[in-house]
Amino acid sequence: MPKVGLYKMDGSQVGDIELSEAIFGQEVNKSALHQVVVNYLANQRHGTQSTKTRSEVSGGGIKPWRQKGTGRARQGSIRATQWIKGGIALGPKPRDYSYSLNKKLKRVALKSALSAKAIENEIKVIEDMKVEGYKTSVIANMLKSLNVNEKALIVTCDKDDLIVKSARNIKGVTPTFVNVLNVYDILSHDQLIIAKEAVTKIEEVFA
């Protein structure tokens, strides 16, 4: 079983904690990770970009000049695509970029992401993660005590508004909780700071 350090919020290590082999000790499946990350990014796209075709721009209801005898190229409308303020040919229209993946693949990817963090020793478990009031300084001091200077993902068991609002305005720090934990967030942060009770819940939910 993989082992990681168990710390208090003041940075002192109180021992080690064994993580579930079924969650944190799996072989890293790069293909699954790639598919899930691409799917996540696609699902974040709004797809609201839109351009007007020649039938949607205003004006241009009359032929600008007669067909023959002017010496100029024939034109049927000043709102054709070659004209300034004309329509856009083959431009983007609103569309839905999202698609779904099966649950088994997403679970394999999540286990791979957590296992990769365990292999790289980028997981720190906090014994009793609590904040009294909205105190950014408490979270900042915790990270400083743990020597975490990179991007950090703080994972709690359930949504904790005190921790969320205390941590969200620290640059590079993202608070989250077990039920919304995703592969993209895990891989895009250098360190994983997990509450001890969150580890238990992860092992119960994803085992």
CSV table of C-alpha atoms in Angstrom, one decimal:
chain,number,residue,atom,x,y,z
A,1,MET,CA,0.0,0.0,0.0
A,2,PRO,CA,1.3,3.5,-0.8
A,3,LYS,CA,2.1,5.7,2.2
A,4,VAL,CA,2.0,9.5,2.5
A,5,GLY,CA,2.7,11.9,5.3
A,6,LEU,CA,0.0,12.8,7.8
A,7,TYR,CA,0.3,16.4,8.9
A,8,LYS,CA,-1.3,18.9,11.2
A,9,MET,CA,-2.3,22.4,9.9
A,10,ASP,CA,0.8,23.9,11.5
A,11,GLY,CA,3.0,21.7,9.2
A,12,SER,CA,4.2,19.2,11.8
A,13,GLN,CA,4.1,15.6,10.7
A,14,VAL,CA,2.3,13.3,13.1
A,15,GLY,CA,3.1,10.1,11.1
A,16,ASP,CA,2.2,8.3,7.9
A,17,ILE,CA,-1.1,7.1,6.5
A,18,GLU,CA,-1.6,4.1,4.3
A,19,LEU,CA,-3.7,4.8,1.2
A,20,SER,CA,-5.9,2.2,-0.5
A,21,GLU,CA,-4.1,0.2,-3.1
A,22,ALA,CA,-7.4,0.1,-5.2
A,23,ILE,CA,-7.4,3.9,-5.5
A,24,PHE,CA,-3.9,5.2,-5.0
A,25,GLY,CA,-1.9,2.3,-6.1
A,26,GLN,CA,-3.1,1.6,-9.6
A,27,GLU,CA,-1.1,1.5,-12.9
A,28,VAL,CA,-1.4,4.9,-14.6
A,29,ASN,CA,-3.5,4.7,-17.7
A,30,LYS,CA,-2.4,7.6,-19.9
A,31,SER,CA,-4.9,6.9,-22.6
A,32,ALA,CA,-7.8,7.1,-20.1
A,33,LEU,CA,-6.3,10.3,-18.6
A,34,HIS,CA,-6.1,11.9,-22.1
A,35,GLN,CA,-9.6,11.0,-23.1
A,36,VAL,CA,-11.1,12.3,-19.8
A,37,VAL,CA,-9.2,15.6,-19.9
A,38,VAL,CA,-10.2,16.3,-23.5
A,39,ASN,CA,-13.8,15.5,-22.6
A,40,TYR,CA,-13.7,17.8,-19.6
A,41,LEU,CA,-12.3,20.7,-21.7
A,42,ALA,CA,-14.8,20.1,-24.4
A,43,ASN,CA,-17.7,20.2,-21.9
A,44,GLN,CA,-16.5,23.5,-20.6
A,45,ARG,CA,-16.9,25.2,-24.0
A,46,HIS,CA,-19.9,27.5,-24.2
A,47,GLY,CA,-20.2,27.2,-28.0
A,48,THR,CA,-22.0,30.6,-28.2
A,49,GLN,CA,-19.9,32.1,-31.0
A,50,SER,CA,-22.0,33.2,-33.9
A,51,THR,CA,-21.5,35.1,-37.2
A,52,LYS,CA,-24.2,36.4,-39.6
A,53,THR,CA,-24.6,35.0,-43.1
A,54,ARG,CA,-25.5,37.2,-46.1
A,55,SER,CA,-29.1,36.4,-45.4
A,56,GLU,CA,-28.9,37.8,-41.9
A,57,VAL,CA,-27.0,41.1,-42.3
A,58,SER,CA,-29.1,44.2,-43.0
A,59,GLY,CA,-29.3,46.0,-46.3
A,60,GLY,CA,-28.4,44.9,-49.8
A,61,GLY,CA,-31.9,44.4,-51.1
A,62,ILE,CA,-31.2,46.0,-54.4
A,63,LYS,CA,-28.6,45.2,-57.1
A,64,PRO,CA,-25.8,47.9,-56.7
A,65,TRP,CA,-25.5,48.5,-60.5
A,66,ARG,CA,-26.6,47.1,-63.7
A,67,GLN,CA,-25.2,43.8,-64.9
A,68,LYS,CA,-23.4,45.0,-68.1
A,69,GLY,CA,-21.8,48.1,-69.5
A,70,THR,CA,-20.2,49.6,-66.3
A,71,GLY,CA,-16.7,48.0,-66.7
A,72,ARG,CA,-17.0,46.7,-63.2
A,73,ALA,CA,-17.5,43.2,-62.0
A,74,ARG,CA,-21.1,42.1,-61.8
A,75,GLN,CA,-22.6,42.3,-58.3
A,76,GLY,CA,-26.0,41.2,-57.0
A,77,SER,CA,-25.9,42.5,-53.5
A,78,ILE,CA,-23.7,44.8,-51.3
A,79,ARG,CA,-24.1,42.2,-48.5
A,80,ALA,CA,-22.3,39.4,-50.3
A,81,THR,CA,-19.4,37.9,-48.5
A,82,GLN,CA,-16.7,39.9,-50.5
A,83,TRP,CA,-18.2,43.3,-49.4
A,84,ILE,CA,-17.3,45.3,-46.3
A,85,LYS,CA,-20.2,44.7,-43.8
A,86,GLY,CA,-21.2,41.8,-45.9
A,87,GLY,CA,-22.1,38.3,-44.6
A,88,ILE,CA,-19.6,35.8,-43.4
A,89,ALA,CA,-19.1,32.6,-45.4
A,90,LEU,CA,-18.9,29.4,-43.4
A,91,GLY,CA,-18.5,31.3,-40.1
A,92,PRO,CA,-19.1,29.7,-36.7
A,93,LYS,CA,-22.6,29.2,-35.4
A,94,PRO,CA,-23.8,28.2,-31.9
A,95,ARG,CA,-23.2,24.6,-31.2
A,96,ASP,CA,-22.9,22.1,-28.4
A,97,TYR,CA,-19.4,20.7,-28.0
A,98,SER,CA,-20.2,18.4,-25.0
A,99,TYR,CA,-20.2,14.7,-25.2
A,100,SER,CA,-20.3,11.9,-22.6
A,101,LEU,CA,-17.9,9.1,-21.6
A,102,ASN,CA,-18.8,5.9,-19.8
A,103,LYS,CA,-18.5,5.8,-16.0
A,104,LYS,CA,-16.0,3.0,-16.1
A,105,LEU,CA,-13.5,5.0,-18.1
A,106,LYS,CA,-13.9,8.0,-15.9
A,107,ARG,CA,-13.3,6.0,-12.8
A,108,VAL,CA,-10.2,4.4,-14.3
A,109,ALA,CA,-8.9,7.9,-15.1
A,110,LEU,CA,-9.6,9.3,-11.6
A,111,LYS,CA,-7.8,6.3,-10.0
A,112,SER,CA,-4.9,6.8,-12.5
A,113,ALA,CA,-4.6,10.6,-11.6
A,114,LEU,CA,-4.6,9.9,-7.9
A,115,SER,CA,-2.1,7.1,-8.3
A,116,ALA,CA,0.2,9.3,-10.3
A,117,LYS,CA,0.1,11.9,-7.5
A,118,ALA,CA,0.9,9.2,-5.0
A,119,ILE,CA,3.8,7.9,-7.1
A,120,GLU,CA,5.3,11.4,-7.4
A,121,ASN,CA,4.8,12.0,-3.7
A,122,GLU,CA,2.6,15.0,-4.3
A,123,ILE,CA,-0.1,14.2,-1.8
A,124,LYS,CA,-0.2,15.5,1.8
A,125,VAL,CA,-3.0,14.5,4.2
A,126,ILE,CA,-4.1,16.9,6.9
A,127,GLU,CA,-5.3,15.3,10.1
A,128,ASP,CA,-7.9,18.0,11.2
A,129,MET,CA,-8.5,20.6,8.5
A,130,LYS,CA,-10.7,23.3,10.1
A,131,VAL,CA,-10.9,27.1,9.8
A,132,GLU,CA,-12.7,29.3,12.3
A,133,GLY,CA,-14.2,32.2,10.4
A,134,TYR,CA,-13.1,33.4,7.0
A,135,LYS,CA,-9.3,33.5,7.5
A,136,THR,CA,-7.2,33.5,4.4
A,137,SER,CA,-4.1,33.8,6.5
A,138,VAL,CA,-4.8,30.4,8.2
A,139,ILE,CA,-4.8,28.6,4.8
A,140,ALA,CA,-1.8,30.6,3.6
A,141,ASN,CA,0.2,29.7,6.8
A,142,MET,CA,-0.8,26.0,6.4
A,143,LEU,CA,0.6,25.9,2.9
A,144,LYS,CA,3.7,27.8,3.9
A,145,SER,CA,4.3,25.3,6.8
A,146,LEU,CA,3.9,22.4,4.4
A,147,ASN,CA,6.4,24.0,2.0
A,148,VAL,CA,3.8,24.1,-0.7
A,149,ASN,CA,4.8,26.9,-3.1
A,150,GLU,CA,3.2,25.5,-6.3
A,151,LYS,CA,-0.4,25.2,-7.5
A,152,ALA,CA,-2.3,23.3,-4.8
A,153,LEU,CA,-5.7,21.6,-4.8
A,154,ILE,CA,-7.3,21.5,-1.4
A,155,VAL,CA,-9.8,18.6,-1.0
A,156,THR,CA,-12.3,18.5,1.8
A,157,CYS,CA,-14.9,15.8,2.6
A,158,ASP,CA,-17.9,18.0,1.9
A,159,LYS,CA,-18.3,21.5,0.7
A,160,ASP,CA,-16.9,23.8,3.5
A,161,ASP,CA,-17.7,27.5,2.8
A,162,LEU,CA,-15.1,28.6,5.4
A,163,ILE,CA,-12.3,26.8,3.7
A,164,VAL,CA,-13.6,27.7,0.2
A,165,LYS,CA,-13.8,31.4,0.9
A,166,SER,CA,-10.5,31.4,2.9
A,167,ALA,CA,-8.5,29.7,0.1
A,168,ARG,CA,-10.0,30.8,-3.2
A,169,ASN,CA,-8.3,34.2,-3.4
A,170,ILE,CA,-4.8,32.7,-2.9
A,171,LYS,CA,-3.0,32.6,-6.2
A,172,GLY,CA,-2.7,29.0,-7.5
A,173,VAL,CA,-4.9,27.5,-4.8
A,174,THR,CA,-8.2,25.8,-5.7
A,175,PRO,CA,-10.5,24.4,-3.0
A,176,THR,CA,-12.8,21.5,-3.9
A,177,PHE,CA,-14.6,18.6,-2.3
A,178,VAL,CA,-14.9,14.8,-2.9
A,179,ASN,CA,-18.2,14.8,-4.8
A,180,VAL,CA,-16.9,17.2,-7.5
A,181,LEU,CA,-13.3,15.9,-7.6
A,182,ASN,CA,-12.2,15.6,-11.3
A,183,VAL,CA,-9.2,14.4,-13.2
A,184,TYR,CA,-8.4,17.8,-14.8
A,185,ASP,CA,-8.2,19.6,-11.4
A,186,ILE,CA,-5.9,16.8,-10.0
A,187,LEU,CA,-3.5,16.9,-13.0
A,188,SER,CA,-3.4,20.7,-13.3
A,189,HIS,CA,-2.2,21.2,-9.7
A,190,ASP,CA,1.3,20.3,-8.4
A,191,GLN,CA,0.2,19.3,-4.9
A,192,LEU,CA,-2.8,17.6,-3.5
A,193,ILE,CA,-3.7,18.7,0.0
A,194,ILE,CA,-6.4,16.3,1.3
A,195,ALA,CA,-8.3,16.3,4.6
A,196,LYS,CA,-8.0,12.9,6.4
A,197,GLU,CA,-11.8,12.4,6.3
A,198,ALA,CA,-11.8,13.2,2.6
A,199,VAL,CA,-9.3,10.3,2.0
A,200,THR,CA,-11.7,8.0,3.8
A,201,LYS,CA,-14.7,9.2,1.7
A,202,ILE,CA,-12.7,8.9,-1.6
A,203,GLU,CA,-11.8,5.3,-0.7
A,204,GLU,CA,-15.4,4.5,0.1
A,205,VAL,CA,-16.9,6.2,-3.0
A,206,PHE,CA,-14.4,5.1,-5.7
A,207,ALA,CA,-13.2,1.7,-4.4
